[in-house]
């Protein structure tokens, strides 16, 4: 498969997608987002892939949706064309874990793309922001919804209403990112996390992702019930037998993803 706006690689059991529109700081146009979707389709279908990393360049993860591409949109272009939903949601529907490795700018749709992933690992150079208000619009790919769930109302309002950027340390303190590392270690760290995850039982990894995401969609009791049912179902897995037998025998588990 050949791509023009992204670079796609496979390393061990990890699929790596590098956003690559350097002339526009990885601004997210339809062609790029479509390609990300196709790469995710291929990684999901590949039994040898257990986790996915999405990254950008040292200067920008992505500086937002492509402003030039939407500047002249009419309401009908946006509404009838199902702008955003038609292709961006593919990241959300991916059942394998997706890690965003963010260096430099993650603004507007770039910040929202990172938040659609399951975990953000940031370089110390990362800058997060929702500056749409400066363009006379508002976040349209989850910024007003995922940001408050990640960092709370006070900081989400601050970012969306003032357009100020948040650096990596503040993002980690606030709960937006899982880890911050020196910029030159970003990809190694993200690949190492993804490799660790991809060594575990894939069905269990998927169950955990689904269960954690359920916490954002349900009451505590509904979520706990969902978790309990999925937990019970884990006893149907060969990997559960292997994982526990390996612990008892004091050896490393050899998960077969079954
Ligand atoms: C299109 C963009 C772009 C964008 C940067 N570029 N961001 N093109 N859409 N979002 C282009 C610039 O036009 C320029 O092209 C080149 O990338 C380099 O950018 P510069 O501005 O020259 O770089 P710099 O001075 O270092 O400033 C970096 C920056 C700034 C602070 C990130 O580019 C910036 O403010 N960008 C826009 C950020 C933004 O508003 N994002 C939200 C977009 S709206 P040329 O050809 O001039 O060299 C959005 C809506 C989401 O995301 C809704 C749902 C998805």
Coordinates of C-alpha atoms and ligand atoms in Angstrom, one line a residue:
X1 CA 0.0 0.0 0.0
X2 CA 1.5 3.4 -0.9
X3 CA 0.7 6.6 1.0
X4 CA 1.5 10.3 0.3
X5 CA 0.8 11.9 3.6
X6 CA 1.9 9.3 6.1
X7 CA 4.7 6.8 6.5
X8 CA 3.7 3.3 7.6
X9 CA 6.0 0.8 9.1
X10 CA 5.9 -2.4 11.1
X11 CA 8.3 -3.2 13.9
X12 CA 7.9 -6.5 15.6
X13 CA 4.2 -6.6 16.7
X14 CA 3.8 -2.8 16.5
X15 CA 2.4 -0.8 13.6
X16 CA 3.8 2.7 13.3
X17 CA 2.1 5.6 11.5
X18 CA 4.1 8.8 11.0
X19 CA 2.1 11.8 9.9
X20 CA 4.1 13.4 7.1
X21 CA 3.0 16.7 5.6
X22 CA 6.1 18.6 6.7
X23 CA 5.3 21.6 4.5
X24 CA 2.1 22.2 6.5
X25 CA 3.2 21.0 10.0
X26 CA 1.1 17.9 9.4
X27 CA -2.2 19.8 9.0
X28 CA -4.9 17.2 8.8
X29 CA -6.6 17.3 5.4
X30 CA -9.0 14.6 4.1
X31 CA -6.3 12.8 2.2
X32 CA -4.1 12.4 5.2
X33 CA -7.0 11.3 7.5
X34 CA -8.2 8.8 4.9
X35 CA -4.7 7.4 4.8
X36 CA -4.6 7.0 8.5
X37 CA -7.9 5.1 8.3
X38 CA -6.5 2.8 5.7
X39 CA -3.4 2.1 7.7
X40 CA -5.5 1.4 10.8
X41 CA -7.7 -1.0 8.7
X42 CA -4.5 -2.9 7.6
X43 CA -3.1 -3.0 11.2
X44 CA -6.4 -4.2 12.6
X45 CA -6.7 -7.0 10.0
X46 CA -3.1 -8.1 10.7
X47 CA -2.9 -10.8 13.4
X48 CA 0.7 -10.0 13.9
X49 CA 0.1 -6.5 15.1
X50 CA -0.7 -6.0 18.8
X51 CA -0.5 -2.2 19.2
X52 CA -0.2 0.9 17.0
X53 CA 1.8 4.2 17.5
X54 CA 0.8 7.4 15.7
X55 CA 3.5 10.1 15.7
X56 CA 4.4 13.3 13.8
X57 CA 7.6 15.3 13.4
X58 CA 9.9 16.9 15.9
X59 CA 8.2 20.3 15.2
X60 CA 4.6 19.1 15.0
X61 CA 2.5 16.1 15.8
X62 CA -0.2 18.0 13.8
X63 CA -0.9 21.8 13.8
X64 CA -4.7 21.1 13.4
X65 CA -7.2 20.5 10.7
X66 CA -6.1 22.0 7.4
X67 CA -7.4 25.5 7.6
X68 CA -7.0 26.2 3.9
X69 CA -9.1 23.2 3.0
X70 CA -12.1 24.3 5.2
X71 CA -11.8 28.1 4.9
X72 CA -14.5 28.3 2.2
X73 CA -16.7 25.6 3.5
X74 CA -20.5 26.3 3.5
X75 CA -22.7 24.8 6.2
X76 CA -23.9 22.3 3.6
X77 CA -20.3 21.3 2.7
X78 CA -19.7 20.6 6.4
X79 CA -23.0 19.0 7.3
X80 CA -23.9 17.0 4.2
X81 CA -20.3 16.0 3.7
X82 CA -20.3 14.8 7.3
X83 CA -17.0 16.6 7.9
X84 CA -14.9 15.0 10.7
X85 CA -17.2 12.1 11.4
X86 CA -16.8 10.6 8.0
X87 CA -13.1 9.7 8.5
X88 CA -11.7 10.9 11.8
X89 CA -13.9 8.5 13.8
X90 CA -11.9 5.6 12.4
X91 CA -9.3 6.3 15.1
X92 CA -11.9 6.0 17.8
X93 CA -13.3 2.7 16.5
X94 CA -9.9 1.0 16.3
X95 CA -10.1 -2.0 18.7
X96 CA -6.3 -2.4 19.1
X97 CA -4.6 0.1 21.4
X98 CA -3.3 3.3 19.8
X99 CA -0.6 5.4 21.4
X100 CA 0.0 9.0 20.3
X101 CA 3.7 10.0 20.5
X102 CA 3.5 13.8 20.5
X103 CA 6.4 16.2 19.9
X104 CA 6.0 19.9 19.1
X105 CA 2.6 21.3 18.2
X106 CA -0.6 19.3 18.8
X107 CA -3.1 22.0 18.1
X108 CA -6.8 22.0 17.3
X109 CA -7.6 18.8 15.4
X110 CA -4.0 17.7 16.2
X111 CA -4.7 17.7 19.9
X112 CA -8.1 16.1 19.3
X113 CA -6.5 13.3 17.2
X114 CA -4.0 12.7 20.0
X115 CA -6.9 12.5 22.5
X116 CA -8.8 10.0 20.3
X117 CA -5.8 7.7 21.0
X118 CA -5.7 5.5 24.1
X119 CA -2.7 7.1 25.6
X120 CA -0.5 10.1 24.9
X121 CA 3.2 10.0 25.4
X122 CA 4.7 13.4 25.1
X123 CA 8.2 14.8 24.3
X124 CA 9.2 17.7 26.6
X125 CA 8.8 19.9 23.5
X126 CA 5.1 19.1 23.2
X127 CA 2.6 21.9 23.1
X128 CA -1.1 21.2 23.3
X129 CA -3.9 23.6 22.4
X130 CA -7.4 24.2 21.1
X131 CA -6.9 27.5 19.3
X132 CA -10.0 27.2 17.1
X133 CA -11.6 30.2 18.8
X134 CA -9.0 32.4 17.1
X135 CA -10.4 31.2 13.7
X136 CA -14.0 31.9 14.6
X137 CA -14.9 28.3 15.2
X138 CA -14.9 25.8 18.0
X139 CA -13.2 22.4 18.4
X140 CA -15.1 19.9 16.2
X141 CA -13.4 16.6 16.8
X142 CA -13.9 16.2 20.6
X143 CA -11.9 19.1 22.1
X144 CA -14.9 20.3 24.1
X145 CA -15.7 16.8 25.2
X146 CA -12.5 14.7 25.6
X147 CA -10.5 17.6 27.1
X148 CA -12.7 18.2 30.1
X149 CA -12.9 14.5 30.7
X150 CA -9.1 14.4 30.6
X151 CA -8.1 17.5 32.5
X152 CA -11.3 18.8 34.1
X153 CA -13.6 21.7 33.4
X154 CA -11.4 24.6 34.7
X155 CA -8.4 23.9 32.5
X156 CA -10.5 22.8 29.5
X157 CA -12.4 26.0 29.6
X158 CA -9.2 27.9 29.9
X159 CA -7.7 26.2 26.9
X160 CA -10.7 26.4 24.6
X161 CA -11.7 29.9 25.5
X162 CA -8.3 31.6 25.6
X163 CA -6.5 29.4 23.0
X164 CA -3.5 29.2 25.3
X165 CA -1.1 26.3 24.8
X166 CA -0.2 23.9 27.5
X167 CA 3.3 22.5 27.7
X168 CA 4.2 18.9 28.4
X169 CA 4.8 19.3 32.1
X170 CA 1.4 20.9 32.7
X171 CA -0.2 18.3 30.4
X172 CA 1.2 15.5 32.5
X173 CA 0.3 17.2 35.8
X174 CA -3.2 17.7 34.4
X175 CA -3.7 14.1 33.3
X176 CA -3.7 14.7 29.5
X177 CA -0.5 12.7 28.9
X178 CA 0.7 9.5 30.5
X179 CA 4.4 10.1 30.3
X180 CA 6.8 12.9 29.4
X181 CA 10.3 12.1 28.0
X182 CA 13.2 14.0 26.5
X183 CA 12.4 14.8 22.8
X184 CA 15.1 12.6 21.5
X185 CA 13.7 9.6 23.4
X186 CA 10.1 10.0 22.3
X187 CA 9.8 7.4 19.6
X188 CA 11.9 4.8 21.6
X189 CA 9.7 5.3 24.6
X190 CA 6.4 5.0 22.7
X191 CA 7.6 2.0 20.7
X192 CA 8.8 0.4 23.9
X193 CA 5.4 0.9 25.6
X194 CA 3.7 -0.5 22.5
X195 CA 6.0 -3.4 22.3
X196 CA 5.3 -4.2 26.0
X197 CA 1.5 -4.1 25.3
X198 CA 1.8 -6.2 22.1
X199 CA 3.5 -8.9 24.1
X200 CA 0.4 -9.4 26.3
X201 CA -2.6 -11.4 25.2
X202 CA -4.3 -9.4 22.4
X203 CA -7.8 -10.4 23.4
X204 CA -7.1 -9.3 27.0
X205 CA -5.6 -6.0 25.7
X206 CA -8.7 -5.4 23.7
X207 CA -11.0 -6.2 26.6
X208 CA -9.1 -3.8 28.8
X209 CA -9.3 -1.0 26.2
X210 CA -13.1 -1.6 25.8
X211 CA -13.6 -1.7 29.6
X212 CA -11.7 1.5 30.3
X213 CA -13.5 3.3 27.5
X214 CA -16.8 2.1 29.0
X215 CA -16.0 4.2 32.1
X216 CA -16.6 7.3 30.0
X217 CA -20.0 6.0 28.8
X218 CA -21.7 4.7 31.9
X219 CA -22.5 5.0 35.5
X220 CA -20.1 3.4 38.0
X221 CA -22.4 0.4 38.6
X222 CA -23.0 -0.2 34.9
X223 CA -19.3 0.1 34.2
X224 CA -18.5 -2.3 37.1
X225 CA -21.1 -4.8 35.8
X226 CA -19.6 -4.5 32.3
X227 CA -16.1 -5.1 33.7
X228 CA -17.2 -8.1 35.7
X229 CA -18.8 -9.8 32.7
X230 CA -15.8 -9.2 30.6
X231 CA -13.5 -10.4 33.4
X232 CA -15.6 -13.6 33.6
X233 CA -15.2 -14.1 29.9
X234 CA -11.4 -13.9 30.2
X235 CA -11.6 -17.4 31.7
X236 CA -12.5 -18.7 28.3
X237 CA -9.1 -17.7 26.9
X238 CA -6.2 -20.1 26.4
X239 CA -4.0 -17.1 27.3
X240 CA -5.6 -17.0 30.8
X241 CA -4.6 -20.7 31.4
X242 CA -1.1 -19.9 30.0
X243 CA -0.7 -16.7 32.1
X244 CA -1.6 -18.3 35.4
X245 CA 0.2 -21.6 34.7
X246 CA 3.3 -19.6 33.8
X247 CA 3.1 -17.7 37.1
X248 CA 2.7 -20.9 39.1
X249 CA 5.6 -22.5 37.3
X250 CA 7.7 -19.3 37.8
X251 CA 8.3 -18.9 34.0
X252 CA 7.5 -16.2 31.5
X253 CA 4.1 -16.6 29.9
X254 CA 4.0 -17.3 26.2
X255 CA 0.7 -15.7 25.0
X256 CA -0.8 -17.0 21.8
X257 CA -3.5 -14.3 21.6
X258 CA -6.2 -16.8 21.8
Ligands
LIG1 C1 -3.0 24.6 7.2 C2 -1.1 25.1 8.3 C3 -1.7 24.8 9.6 C4 -3.0 24.4 9.5 C5 0.4 25.4 9.9 N1 0.2 25.4 8.6 N2 -0.8 25.0 10.5 N3 -1.7 24.9 7.2 N4 -3.7 24.3 8.3 N5 -3.7 24.1 10.7 C6 1.2 25.8 7.6 C7 1.4 27.3 7.5 O1 0.4 28.0 6.8 C8 2.8 27.4 6.8 O2 2.6 27.2 5.5 C9 3.5 26.1 7.4 O3 2.4 25.3 7.9 C10 4.4 26.5 8.6 O4 3.6 27.2 9.5 P1 4.1 28.6 10.2 O5 2.9 29.3 10.7 O6 4.9 29.3 9.2 O7 5.0 28.1 11.3 P2 5.3 28.8 12.7 O8 5.5 30.3 12.5 O9 6.4 28.0 13.4 O10 4.0 28.6 13.6 C11 3.5 27.3 14.0 C12 2.0 27.4 14.5 C13 1.2 28.1 13.4 C14 2.0 28.2 15.8 C15 1.6 26.0 14.7 O11 1.4 27.5 12.1 C16 -0.3 28.0 13.7 O12 -0.8 28.8 14.5 N6 -1.0 27.2 12.9 C17 -2.4 27.1 13.0 C18 -2.8 26.4 14.3 C19 -4.3 26.3 14.4 O13 -5.0 27.3 14.5 N7 -4.8 25.0 14.5 C20 -6.2 24.8 14.6 C21 -6.8 24.6 13.2 S1 -8.5 24.5 13.2 P3 3.4 28.1 4.4 O14 2.9 27.6 3.1 O15 3.0 29.5 4.7 O16 4.8 27.9 4.7 C22 -8.8 22.9 13.7 C23 -10.3 22.6 13.7 C24 -10.5 21.3 14.3 O17 -8.0 22.1 13.9 C25 -11.9 20.9 14.0 C26 -12.0 19.4 14.0 C27 -11.0 18.7 13.3

